């Protein structure tokens, strides 16, 4: 009977419309007041870094939330190793963050396993016009963009110049050699009777081995993802670094083995060594306070005239493939990379901004350690080579294997030649499985 | 009248009979009350275990679909992995050193605390405290700082982790204390009358009477020791170094699964561990017949 009742239908329509308006109004209220309601979206952004970086990142996020009142961002951060351990577990459990900080060394690993979303097309597309193609290629796998570098950095040698002067060690200059490095480091160790070593033993860190390899025209990985060197090069490198340990120029095995990338276990931060290799993006606003003294930066020593360093994507931002809020995630990345105000807040906290305009703008406002990092980048810019393509799957394991097997050398458990062979065998296995 | 004739046993039987008539046989009730545990065991233990059994026969990288590879993981474990062998030796050494030390420490302290005194409660809590804290990451971190130099020596690093484990003797200690209180005072009185000294009493009364509890603690602590992870993970920053000297079995398993994305392989490792621990427990039960004395048994 009622089916044909027109007035009733109209009334119902009006009621629905009214309800719609009402809902719309509450939604609007919600976004104005910042409280949660239907149209609001919460995304998660995880990254690695230190408290310095955390402070500016939080401020940038606040600004993003102000400019995008319907998007709420939850953040969390950890130190590099802990970050990746947690990330793997989260992704495997289906709880990956929407926006995540990705490393150049791992981007292929994660992209190949179908964990990351494309950033050059689809819902998570980001405007990358301001970023140089060279940096973008670091996040490009099989022609698709999976990670956008917000910043670039490069390898750097840093030294406690006051200590070096006191010890009579010659400061690094253009074209200095590995022998110069050893001589200077030895002076520091000798003048302090070994209390402060010239160098933290860097022989187990694949990153610095890579620079040395590139100085000789070789590379870590060939373009088709094979090892670009042999046991002979590894042995030669370890021969050099182990020589520094034996002569006392660098740290003893007990200190070296603890190096895990954290500040707490870094001999330079503990004032047990006066110099070491690193990335220039590591120098953030409070670095001198944390390290307890000031440092100067220099290019790597070289025996070939080539410095071997390259403009490396300091990190990347990626979007999880399973994210339910890809457009919002992309919006956040876009903001962090391209927004002038965000650039002002973030400064050099993640390295040299990849966006040329922001880079220029940031350059004029810096002081303290970031200014030192910025000057260094300007100084070596002309000599930096383009970054190699992202390393193959298993590269992370190769890096940790490199350090682990170097322990055999410094604890003198095997000869250098044996250790080098063992490393190559394990590395081959890691990238082939 | 009739009631007086009935013995007390009959009264009990009669009352049970009455209850049964009133409430009826309802075994369902028992299962209802059991259900949270049964469900928990099925969903949280048996299910995941079967899942990992399946994964152990696959190549699984955590993110993409597992691929069936049959026995390959197991074959590689035993024939093509020198770090696996290293991890087994580290773990076996750890179990053999830490378990007896921990049990001796727990028993010694339990013997000291097993006398009537007002401060007893305080001491018991004080000695138990490390076990409550010990499994935590914070204590392992403190341990790493205190033993900083030993931790980075391949010779002593494992011993630092052993010391950390032994220090947490609280749980077996409490069980020992409960066991000690169960030993009838008459036995001690009798041995005193016979002129037995402290040592003789310990050997002839305390230890035999306590043997079921010792056995229980031995089995439990052995299983725990095989599963040790936290101490090694925190103290070596998750790397098992220096030179794999603290590469515990579970730590290596974790590295394979979560650092190298080889979860199939890690699952195979987990199952090998389960089988080995089961075998060792069975062996312990076999030997128990020779030295564990249950009261009421004829010897």
XYZ file of C-alpha atoms in Angstrom:
732
model
C 0.000 0.000 0.000
C 2.678 2.357 1.071
C 4.802 1.696 -1.899
C 2.874 4.141 -3.999
C 2.814 6.771 -1.321
C 4.615 9.652 -2.987
C 4.591 12.150 -0.157
C 6.247 9.554 2.039
C 9.036 9.076 -0.513
C 9.603 12.794 -0.740
C 9.685 13.087 3.008
C 12.232 10.314 3.158
C 14.311 12.028 0.493
C 14.273 15.267 2.431
C 15.189 13.450 5.595
C 18.126 11.787 3.853
C 19.244 15.066 2.359
C 19.008 16.701 5.762
C 20.999 13.871 7.232
C 23.591 14.316 4.512
C 23.905 18.011 5.248
C 24.158 17.233 8.914
C 26.917 14.711 8.331
C 28.708 17.086 6.065
C 28.474 19.763 8.731
C 29.871 17.528 11.431
C 32.648 16.470 9.118
C 33.487 20.096 8.490
C 33.386 20.777 12.210
C 35.651 17.822 12.735
C 38.297 19.050 10.391
C 38.121 22.573 11.741
C 38.460 21.401 15.297
C 41.095 18.844 14.416
C 39.123 16.050 16.038
C 38.711 12.742 14.272
C 35.752 12.130 12.026
C 34.893 10.377 8.804
C 36.881 12.485 6.350
C 40.005 12.694 8.463
C 42.901 10.460 7.637
C 45.762 9.334 9.842
C 48.961 8.233 8.157
C 52.106 6.831 9.702
C 55.600 8.046 8.879
C 58.602 6.083 10.202
C 62.234 7.049 9.726
C 65.706 6.605 11.150
C 67.813 9.344 12.650
C 68.876 11.059 15.851
C 67.018 13.337 18.305
C 68.326 16.383 16.423
C 66.612 15.222 13.270
C 63.545 14.219 15.264
C 63.047 17.734 16.563
C 63.014 19.418 13.153
C 61.031 16.596 11.581
C 58.314 17.001 14.195
C 58.198 20.726 13.524
C 57.888 20.163 9.795
C 55.113 17.624 10.405
C 53.256 20.138 12.576
C 53.347 22.607 9.725
C 52.117 19.930 7.307
C 49.178 19.171 9.589
C 48.377 22.863 9.794
C 48.367 23.170 6.028
C 46.406 19.909 5.626
C 43.936 19.864 8.492
C 42.321 16.609 7.377
C 45.547 14.632 7.542
C 47.072 13.569 10.812
C 50.602 12.163 10.813
C 51.930 9.763 13.410
C 55.693 9.437 13.466
C 58.256 7.185 15.054
C 62.003 6.893 14.626
C 64.955 4.748 15.677
C 68.630 4.300 14.922
C 69.424 2.856 11.509
C 69.867 -0.841 12.396
C 66.985 -0.937 14.837
C 64.818 0.880 12.317
C 65.272 -1.728 9.623
C 64.785 -4.614 12.030
C 61.494 -3.117 13.083
C 60.445 -2.217 9.548
C 60.928 -5.768 8.278
C 58.794 -7.148 11.075
C 56.105 -4.547 10.531
C 55.889 -5.141 6.803
C 55.804 -8.909 7.253
C 52.987 -8.511 9.771
C 50.983 -6.294 7.435
C 51.473 -3.178 9.580
C 53.875 -1.165 7.455
C 53.943 2.621 7.884
C 52.376 4.583 5.004
C 55.457 6.707 4.447
C 58.812 5.196 5.257
C 62.405 6.232 5.012
C 64.247 3.864 2.695
C 67.956 3.315 2.200
C 69.722 3.257 -1.151
C 71.202 -0.122 -0.235
C 67.835 -1.721 0.462
C 65.524 -0.047 -2.048
C 65.880 -2.782 -4.685
C 65.438 -5.460 -2.049
C 62.112 -4.000 -0.944
C 60.924 -2.905 -4.398
C 61.659 -6.311 -5.937
C 59.698 -7.999 -3.199
C 56.686 -5.879 -4.069
C 56.559 -3.919 -0.836
C 56.827 -0.393 -2.241
C 54.385 1.684 -4.243
C 55.295 3.492 -7.479
C 55.868 7.194 -7.027
C 55.991 8.320 -10.674
C 52.440 7.275 -11.516
C 49.210 6.154 -9.880
C 47.701 7.319 -6.605
C 51.015 7.847 -4.848
C 52.528 10.041 -7.566
C 54.803 12.797 -6.280
C 55.979 15.935 -8.065
C 59.703 15.418 -8.568
C 60.387 18.210 -11.044
C 62.740 19.959 -8.607
C 64.911 16.898 -7.979
C 67.866 16.163 -10.249
C 67.462 13.139 -12.506
C 70.751 11.776 -11.245
C 69.467 11.458 -7.692
C 66.131 10.081 -8.826
C 67.900 7.281 -10.673
C 69.041 6.042 -7.250
C 65.426 5.183 -6.459
C 64.523 3.863 -9.892
C 64.204 0.093 -10.255
C 63.377 -1.420 -13.654
C 62.303 1.974 -14.947
C 59.905 2.730 -12.094
C 60.434 5.157 -9.232
C 60.129 3.571 -5.784
C 62.090 5.984 -3.621
C 62.528 9.740 -3.791
C 65.711 11.092 -2.252
C 64.890 14.237 -0.269
C 68.588 14.909 0.109
C 71.993 13.923 -1.134
C 75.139 13.300 0.836
C 78.617 12.085 0.146
C 81.365 10.199 1.884
C 83.640 12.342 3.997
C 86.722 12.206 6.178
C 86.299 14.100 9.453
C 89.008 14.850 11.988
C 89.438 16.533 15.342
C 91.664 19.305 14.005
C 92.700 20.638 17.438
C 94.009 17.195 18.383
C 95.768 16.829 15.037
C 97.480 20.177 15.431
C 98.579 19.348 18.966
C 100.025 16.026 17.790
C 101.826 17.602 14.874
C 99.820 15.605 12.331
C 99.664 17.169 8.868
C 96.124 18.301 8.034
C 94.552 16.653 4.973
C 94.948 18.629 1.787
C 93.906 18.189 -1.822
C 95.336 15.010 -3.252
C 96.590 13.562 0.027
C 97.365 9.840 -0.025
C 96.502 6.792 2.113
C 100.101 6.834 3.323
C 99.651 10.465 4.428
C 96.602 9.311 6.375
C 98.544 6.571 8.125
C 101.433 8.889 8.980
C 99.131 11.531 10.452
C 97.082 8.992 12.421
C 100.233 7.416 13.787
C 101.354 10.821 15.088
C 98.103 11.231 17.031
C 98.359 7.747 18.564
C 102.027 8.208 19.454
C 101.611 11.666 20.988
C 98.849 10.392 23.290
C 100.598 7.075 24.030
C 97.662 5.307 22.398
C 94.994 6.863 24.645
C 93.538 8.506 21.573
C 94.119 6.584 18.358
C 94.525 8.478 15.145
C 91.680 6.567 13.502
C 88.739 4.357 14.266
C 89.579 1.140 12.362
C 87.459 1.445 9.225
C 88.553 -1.750 7.460
C 85.274 -3.574 8.081
C 82.988 -0.892 6.715
C 82.025 -1.728 3.165
C 81.046 1.900 2.443
C 84.647 3.115 2.688
C 85.989 0.083 0.856
C 83.656 1.116 -1.973
C 85.269 4.569 -2.239
C 88.730 2.990 -2.328
C 87.537 0.572 -5.051
C 86.126 3.411 -7.115
C 89.410 5.262 -6.882
C 90.799 2.351 -8.904
C 87.993 2.463 -11.412
C 86.129 -0.519 -9.960
C 82.784 -0.698 -8.238
C 80.907 -2.715 -5.625
C 78.419 -4.158 -8.090
C 78.408 -4.457 -11.847
C 75.357 -3.061 -13.631
C 73.910 -6.592 -13.830
C 74.187 -7.011 -10.063
C 77.328 -9.145 -9.710
C 80.255 -8.409 -7.390
C 82.524 -5.869 -9.063
C 85.703 -6.999 -7.297
C 87.563 -10.119 -6.216
C 89.235 -11.522 -3.121
C 92.475 -9.857 -4.269
C 91.052 -6.335 -3.794
C 89.514 -7.236 -0.444
C 92.836 -8.641 0.738
C 94.692 -5.555 -0.453
C 92.281 -3.248 1.390
C 92.437 -5.275 4.589
C 96.226 -5.460 4.314
C 96.261 -1.668 4.422
C 93.734 -1.190 7.249
C 95.108 -4.060 9.319
C 98.552 -2.516 8.984
C 97.208 0.627 10.627
C 95.779 -1.442 13.462
C 99.044 -3.318 13.991
C 101.085 -0.134 14.092
C 98.639 1.404 16.559
C 97.494 4.126 14.160
C 93.913 2.854 14.426
C 91.771 1.350 17.183
C 92.420 -2.121 18.658
C 90.110 -5.036 17.812
C 88.106 -4.832 21.052
C 86.954 -1.309 20.221
C 86.527 -1.896 16.507
C 84.285 -4.913 16.907
C 81.759 -2.865 18.855
C 81.186 -0.374 16.024
C 77.540 -0.847 15.059
C 76.679 2.523 13.592
C 75.396 3.897 16.894
C 76.996 6.906 18.523
C 77.380 5.033 21.829
C 79.751 2.510 20.247
C 81.658 4.832 17.954
C 85.293 5.258 19.095
C 85.355 8.815 17.706
C 82.300 9.818 19.758
C 83.908 8.184 22.805
C 87.076 10.259 22.235
C 89.127 7.113 21.785
C 89.906 8.029 18.196
C 90.445 11.406 16.575
C 89.209 10.822 13.040
C 87.170 8.574 10.824
C 85.093 8.224 7.702
C 81.400 8.944 7.501
C 78.689 10.701 5.545
C 78.502 14.467 5.622
C 74.765 14.318 6.362
C 75.718 12.958 9.775
C 76.680 16.457 10.927
C 73.549 17.952 12.417
C 72.951 21.041 14.544
C 74.139 19.565 17.847
C 76.953 17.364 16.525
C 79.787 19.323 18.187
C 78.012 19.102 21.536
C 77.391 15.379 21.149
C 80.964 14.689 20.035
C 82.389 17.041 22.652
C 84.632 18.862 20.154
C 84.653 20.357 16.674
C 85.648 18.586 13.491
C 86.822 19.583 10.038
C 85.870 17.717 6.897
C 88.046 16.613 4.000
C 87.824 14.470 0.895
C 89.091 10.864 0.991
C 92.818 10.278 0.587
C 93.710 8.709 -2.753
C 96.651 7.123 -4.501
C 95.214 7.513 -7.990
C 94.130 11.148 -8.133
C 90.446 10.093 -8.221
C 88.593 10.706 -4.952
C 86.056 7.955 -5.689
C 83.266 9.714 -3.825
C 79.836 10.143 -5.333
C 76.658 12.137 -4.839
C 74.617 9.571 -2.982
C 70.923 9.722 -2.223
C 71.297 10.227 1.542
C 68.046 8.351 1.993
C 64.713 8.016 0.253
C 61.090 8.400 1.031
C 58.877 5.541 -0.095
C 55.219 4.673 0.191
C 54.116 1.253 1.344
C 52.313 -0.735 -1.334
C 49.638 -1.726 1.153
C 48.997 1.832 2.336
C 45.306 2.708 2.313
C 46.088 6.403 2.059
C 48.467 6.662 -0.878
C 47.427 10.163 -2.022
C 47.917 11.535 1.489
C 51.236 9.707 1.816
C 52.370 11.219 -1.487
C 51.239 14.616 -0.298
C 53.462 14.338 2.766
C 56.492 13.376 0.691
C 55.742 16.189 -1.716
C 55.611 18.612 1.198
C 58.862 17.392 2.751
C 60.697 17.661 -0.548
C 59.224 20.692 -2.255
C 57.720 23.011 0.347
C 59.861 26.103 0.967
C 58.803 26.460 4.596
C 59.453 22.772 5.270
C 62.855 23.204 3.672
C 63.586 26.068 6.020
C 62.706 23.977 9.068
C 64.470 20.792 7.953
C 67.639 22.549 6.806
C 70.525 20.092 6.444
C 69.097 17.616 8.965
C 68.904 14.882 6.326
C 71.761 16.088 4.182
C 71.903 18.506 1.296
C 68.344 19.107 -0.025
C 67.749 17.420 -3.368
C 65.459 20.179 -4.572
C 67.759 22.787 -6.132
C 65.674 25.796 -5.112
C 65.448 24.679 -1.518
C 69.121 23.848 -1.488
C 69.965 27.391 -2.468
C 67.585 28.845 0.069
C 68.930 26.618 2.883
C 72.549 27.428 2.094
C 72.212 31.020 3.242
C 70.686 30.220 6.628
C 73.105 27.655 8.048
C 75.468 27.803 10.981
C 77.473 25.280 13.011
C 78.043 21.704 11.809
C 75.431 21.817 9.014
C 77.243 24.846 7.558
C 80.499 22.869 7.617
C 78.724 20.025 5.809
C 77.248 22.422 3.267
C 80.618 24.031 2.536
C 82.169 20.608 2.084
C 79.490 19.661 -0.451
C 80.169 22.871 -2.396
C 83.887 22.248 -2.269
C 83.791 18.695 -3.680
C 80.705 19.094 -5.894
C 82.729 19.253 -9.105
C 84.650 16.065 -8.286
C 81.664 13.933 -7.268
C 80.703 11.151 -9.627
C 77.111 10.065 -10.266
C 75.781 7.374 -7.959
C 75.890 3.752 -9.168
C 72.547 2.019 -9.735
C 70.870 0.673 -6.576
C 72.688 -2.471 -5.396
C 71.140 -5.952 -5.895
C 69.079 -8.010 -3.464
C 71.229 -9.353 -0.660
C 73.472 -6.251 -0.603
C 72.543 -5.621 3.026
C 73.781 -9.089 3.965
C 76.989 -8.519 2.015
C 77.646 -5.339 3.992
C 77.181 -7.036 7.369
C 79.234 -10.027 6.219
C 82.082 -7.679 5.261
C 82.249 -6.349 8.795
C 81.827 -9.738 10.448
C 84.612 -11.395 8.471
C 86.929 -8.433 9.111
C 86.725 -9.405 12.795
C 88.580 -12.610 11.833
C 91.404 -10.386 10.598
C 91.675 -8.009 13.556
C 91.362 -10.765 16.152
C 93.971 -12.615 14.084
C 91.902 -15.754 13.740
C 92.827 -16.282 10.124
C 95.179 -14.852 7.538
C 94.002 -11.935 5.464
C 93.967 -14.071 2.328
C 91.774 -16.725 4.001
C 89.410 -14.101 5.352
C 89.089 -12.452 1.938
C 88.275 -15.796 0.295
C 85.735 -16.594 2.984
C 84.086 -13.213 2.525
C 83.843 -13.536 -1.255
C 82.290 -17.006 -0.943
C 79.648 -15.783 1.512
C 78.963 -12.621 -0.485
C 78.398 -14.604 -3.692
C 75.912 -16.775 -1.863
C 74.102 -13.784 -0.363
C 73.437 -12.077 -3.691
C 72.597 -15.258 -5.598
C 69.912 -16.600 -3.239
C 18.364 -44.785 62.748
C 19.499 -45.797 59.370
C 21.825 -42.813 59.166
C 23.674 -43.929 62.244
C 24.346 -47.306 60.682
C 25.923 -45.754 57.640
C 29.667 -45.133 57.737
C 31.026 -41.706 56.899
C 32.176 -42.929 53.489
C 28.645 -43.877 52.638
C 27.467 -40.440 53.659
C 29.842 -38.823 51.203
C 28.798 -41.158 48.454
C 25.167 -40.425 49.137
C 25.699 -36.691 49.027
C 27.549 -36.963 45.685
C 24.702 -39.034 44.363
C 22.297 -36.321 45.384
C 24.304 -33.611 43.674
C 24.502 -35.608 40.511
C 20.761 -36.050 40.537
C 20.213 -32.360 41.080
C 22.697 -30.976 38.534
C 23.026 -33.922 36.190
C 26.195 -35.088 34.393
C 27.403 -32.075 32.493
C 30.964 -32.581 31.332
C 30.290 -29.722 28.907
C 30.802 -27.317 31.769
C 34.376 -28.471 32.183
C 35.136 -27.877 28.539
C 33.503 -24.490 28.699
C 35.834 -23.446 31.481
C 38.791 -24.954 29.632
C 37.950 -23.247 26.381
C 40.031 -20.045 26.811
C 43.159 -22.137 27.275
C 42.315 -24.641 24.591
C 41.561 -21.870 22.111
C 44.694 -19.982 23.120
C 46.838 -23.061 22.652
C 45.275 -23.870 19.282
C 45.306 -20.369 17.834
C 48.478 -18.972 19.359
C 50.701 -22.044 19.599
C 49.618 -25.046 17.556
C 48.432 -23.009 14.554
C 51.598 -20.923 14.161
C 53.718 -24.030 14.757
C 52.031 -25.885 11.934
C 52.413 -22.750 9.824
C 56.123 -22.644 10.478
C 56.404 -26.369 9.749
C 54.957 -25.693 6.314
C 57.207 -22.659 5.801
C 60.261 -24.734 6.677
C 59.749 -26.611 3.404
C 59.503 -23.402 1.391
C 61.558 -20.495 0.166
C 59.818 -17.613 1.890
C 61.115 -14.019 1.992
C 58.459 -12.620 4.368
C 56.765 -10.534 1.687
C 55.998 -12.681 -1.336
C 54.235 -16.038 -1.635
C 56.215 -18.995 -0.224
C 57.602 -21.407 -2.808
C 57.780 -25.127 -2.055
C 61.386 -26.390 -2.032
C 61.008 -29.675 -0.169
C 63.921 -30.560 2.079
C 66.336 -28.025 0.613
C 66.437 -25.801 3.706
C 67.217 -28.744 5.935
C 69.825 -30.045 3.532
C 71.566 -26.671 3.349
C 71.518 -26.327 7.116
C 73.484 -29.502 7.653
C 75.743 -29.453 4.638
C 76.320 -25.879 3.547
C 76.278 -23.497 6.495
C 79.345 -23.064 8.658
C 77.656 -20.399 10.774
C 74.932 -22.890 11.664
C 77.597 -25.189 13.068
C 79.137 -22.261 14.958
C 75.739 -21.326 16.392
C 75.104 -24.891 17.548
C 78.427 -24.996 19.398
C 77.898 -21.630 21.051
C 74.472 -22.749 22.249
C 75.621 -26.160 23.459
C 78.451 -24.547 25.403
C 76.055 -22.038 26.881
C 73.587 -24.735 27.965
C 76.303 -26.928 29.454
C 77.881 -24.095 31.445
C 74.933 -21.936 32.452
C 72.369 -24.585 33.446
C 74.403 -26.372 36.155
C 75.801 -23.083 37.496
C 72.356 -21.556 37.713
C 70.887 -24.601 39.467
C 73.739 -24.775 41.969
C 73.387 -21.059 42.714
C 69.623 -21.400 43.103
C 69.944 -24.413 45.404
C 72.687 -22.839 47.511
C 70.705 -19.677 48.100
C 67.524 -21.659 48.740
C 69.338 -23.674 51.430
C 70.543 -20.468 53.058
C 67.087 -18.949 53.003
C 65.289 -22.053 54.225
C 65.257 -21.235 57.911
C 62.737 -19.494 60.082
C 63.605 -15.845 60.457
C 61.711 -12.628 60.228
C 63.864 -11.126 57.464
C 63.200 -14.184 55.292
C 60.535 -12.529 53.170
C 62.821 -9.620 52.410
C 65.773 -11.790 51.381
C 63.646 -14.022 49.230
C 62.280 -11.039 47.333
C 65.741 -9.514 47.062
C 67.234 -12.658 45.516
C 64.241 -13.126 43.266
C 64.330 -9.579 41.915
C 67.008 -10.186 39.240
C 64.783 -12.832 37.639
C 61.994 -10.357 37.309
C 64.282 -7.738 35.779
C 66.709 -10.081 34.120
C 64.758 -10.939 31.029
C 64.383 -7.256 30.282
C 66.370 -5.397 27.694
C 67.338 -2.728 30.220
C 69.329 -5.100 32.406
C 71.118 -6.571 29.404
C 72.047 -3.032 28.365
C 73.428 -2.291 31.822
C 75.324 -5.566 31.669
C 76.845 -4.543 28.357
C 78.111 -1.287 29.840
C 79.466 -2.855 33.043
C 81.319 -5.619 31.202
C 82.168 -3.427 28.212
C 85.685 -4.769 27.700
C 84.876 -8.427 28.273
C 81.905 -8.242 25.942
C 84.119 -7.295 23.021
C 86.561 -10.135 23.598
C 85.811 -13.322 21.643
C 87.075 -15.376 24.583
C 84.950 -13.874 27.337
C 81.827 -12.499 25.654
C 79.906 -15.772 26.055
C 80.866 -15.975 29.719
C 79.373 -12.536 30.340
C 76.059 -13.812 28.996
C 76.415 -16.945 31.134
C 76.941 -14.735 34.186
C 73.837 -12.751 33.284
C 71.826 -15.983 33.121
C 73.211 -17.413 36.360
C 72.451 -14.181 38.174
C 68.777 -14.751 37.351
C 68.505 -17.847 39.551
C 65.347 -16.568 41.293
C 62.737 -18.767 39.599
C 64.400 -22.130 40.318
C 65.297 -20.826 43.800
C 61.653 -20.259 44.676
C 60.790 -23.745 43.455
C 63.649 -25.206 45.496
C 62.407 -23.353 48.576
C 58.952 -24.818 48.167
C 60.514 -28.265 47.795
C 62.672 -27.830 50.893
C 59.651 -26.963 52.976
C 58.004 -30.230 51.971
C 60.753 -32.371 53.501
C 59.386 -33.802 56.789
C 61.126 -32.487 59.898
C 61.208 -36.053 61.327
C 63.863 -37.018 58.816
C 66.114 -34.214 59.987
C 65.412 -35.061 63.620
C 66.272 -38.686 62.992
C 69.490 -37.858 61.209
C 70.427 -35.492 64.059
C 69.849 -38.271 66.555
C 72.035 -40.524 64.439
C 74.785 -37.920 64.715
C 74.828 -36.894 61.044
C 76.640 -33.627 60.307
C 75.503 -30.892 57.885
C 77.083 -32.458 54.831
C 75.828 -35.931 55.590
C 72.296 -34.619 56.144
C 72.428 -32.724 52.865
C 73.562 -35.796 50.950
C 71.367 -38.384 52.625
C 68.204 -36.462 53.410
C 67.889 -33.147 51.603
C 69.116 -34.021 48.122
C 67.251 -37.351 47.738
C 64.060 -35.843 49.088
C 64.505 -32.842 46.814
C 65.393 -34.857 43.708
C 61.988 -34.552 41.996
C 62.244 -30.781 42.318
C 65.849 -30.780 41.106
C 64.735 -32.815 38.112
C 61.890 -30.439 37.374
C 64.224 -27.437 37.515
C 66.842 -29.188 35.411
C 64.392 -29.917 32.613
C 62.921 -26.427 32.684
C 66.237 -24.602 32.796
C 67.751 -26.740 30.054
C 64.869 -25.904 27.752
C 65.129 -22.226 28.668
C 68.857 -22.195 28.017
C 68.367 -23.580 24.511
C 65.946 -20.763 23.801
C 68.145 -17.953 25.204
C 67.999 -14.867 23.015
C 67.603 -11.493 24.722
C 70.978 -11.339 26.449
C 72.924 -12.258 23.330
C 70.852 -10.005 21.109
C 71.276 -6.917 23.263
C 74.873 -7.463 24.296
C 76.109 -8.088 20.757
C 73.807 -5.505 19.132
C 72.058 -8.343 17.340
C 75.225 -9.470 15.563
C 76.399 -12.408 17.662
C 79.964 -11.097 17.618
C 82.840 -10.795 18.142
C 83.661 -13.502 15.579
C 80.362 -15.273 16.174
C 81.338 -16.019 19.787
C 77.839 -15.103 20.998
C 75.951 -16.325 17.945
C 73.229 -18.149 19.854
C 71.060 -20.501 17.844
C 67.992 -18.317 18.234
C 69.980 -15.211 17.329
C 71.200 -16.783 14.105
C 67.647 -17.883 13.385
C 66.509 -14.302 13.857
C 69.241 -12.956 11.574
C 68.278 -15.398 8.833
C 64.587 -14.602 9.115
C 64.557 -10.880 9.614
C 67.900 -9.534 8.367
C 68.395 -11.801 5.389
C 64.708 -12.314 4.550
C 65.007 -16.097 4.598
C 62.046 -17.046 6.749
C 61.727 -20.543 5.262
C 65.279 -21.305 6.281
C 64.696 -19.776 9.717
C 61.588 -21.944 10.155
C 63.613 -25.048 9.348
C 66.111 -23.959 12.003
C 63.296 -23.527 14.504
C 62.040 -27.028 13.862
C 65.484 -28.533 14.216
C 65.695 -26.798 17.592
C 62.285 -28.106 18.669
C 63.245 -31.661 17.771
C 66.621 -31.453 19.496
C 65.128 -30.010 22.675
C 62.423 -32.688 22.643
C 65.065 -35.411 22.254
C 67.176 -34.013 25.083
C 64.147 -33.763 27.347
C 63.322 -37.397 26.584
C 66.882 -38.401 27.481
C 66.626 -36.481 30.756
C 63.426 -38.319 31.613
C 65.130 -41.634 30.915
C 68.040 -40.883 33.227
C 65.655 -39.555 35.861
C 64.776 -43.146 36.805
C 68.295 -43.574 38.096
C 68.471 -40.640 40.451
C 65.070 -39.137 41.093
C 63.388 -40.438 44.239
C 59.671 -40.052 44.679
C 58.384 -40.335 48.265
C 56.362 -43.503 48.780
C 58.580 -45.375 46.335
C 60.361 -48.486 47.546
C 64.072 -48.354 47.137
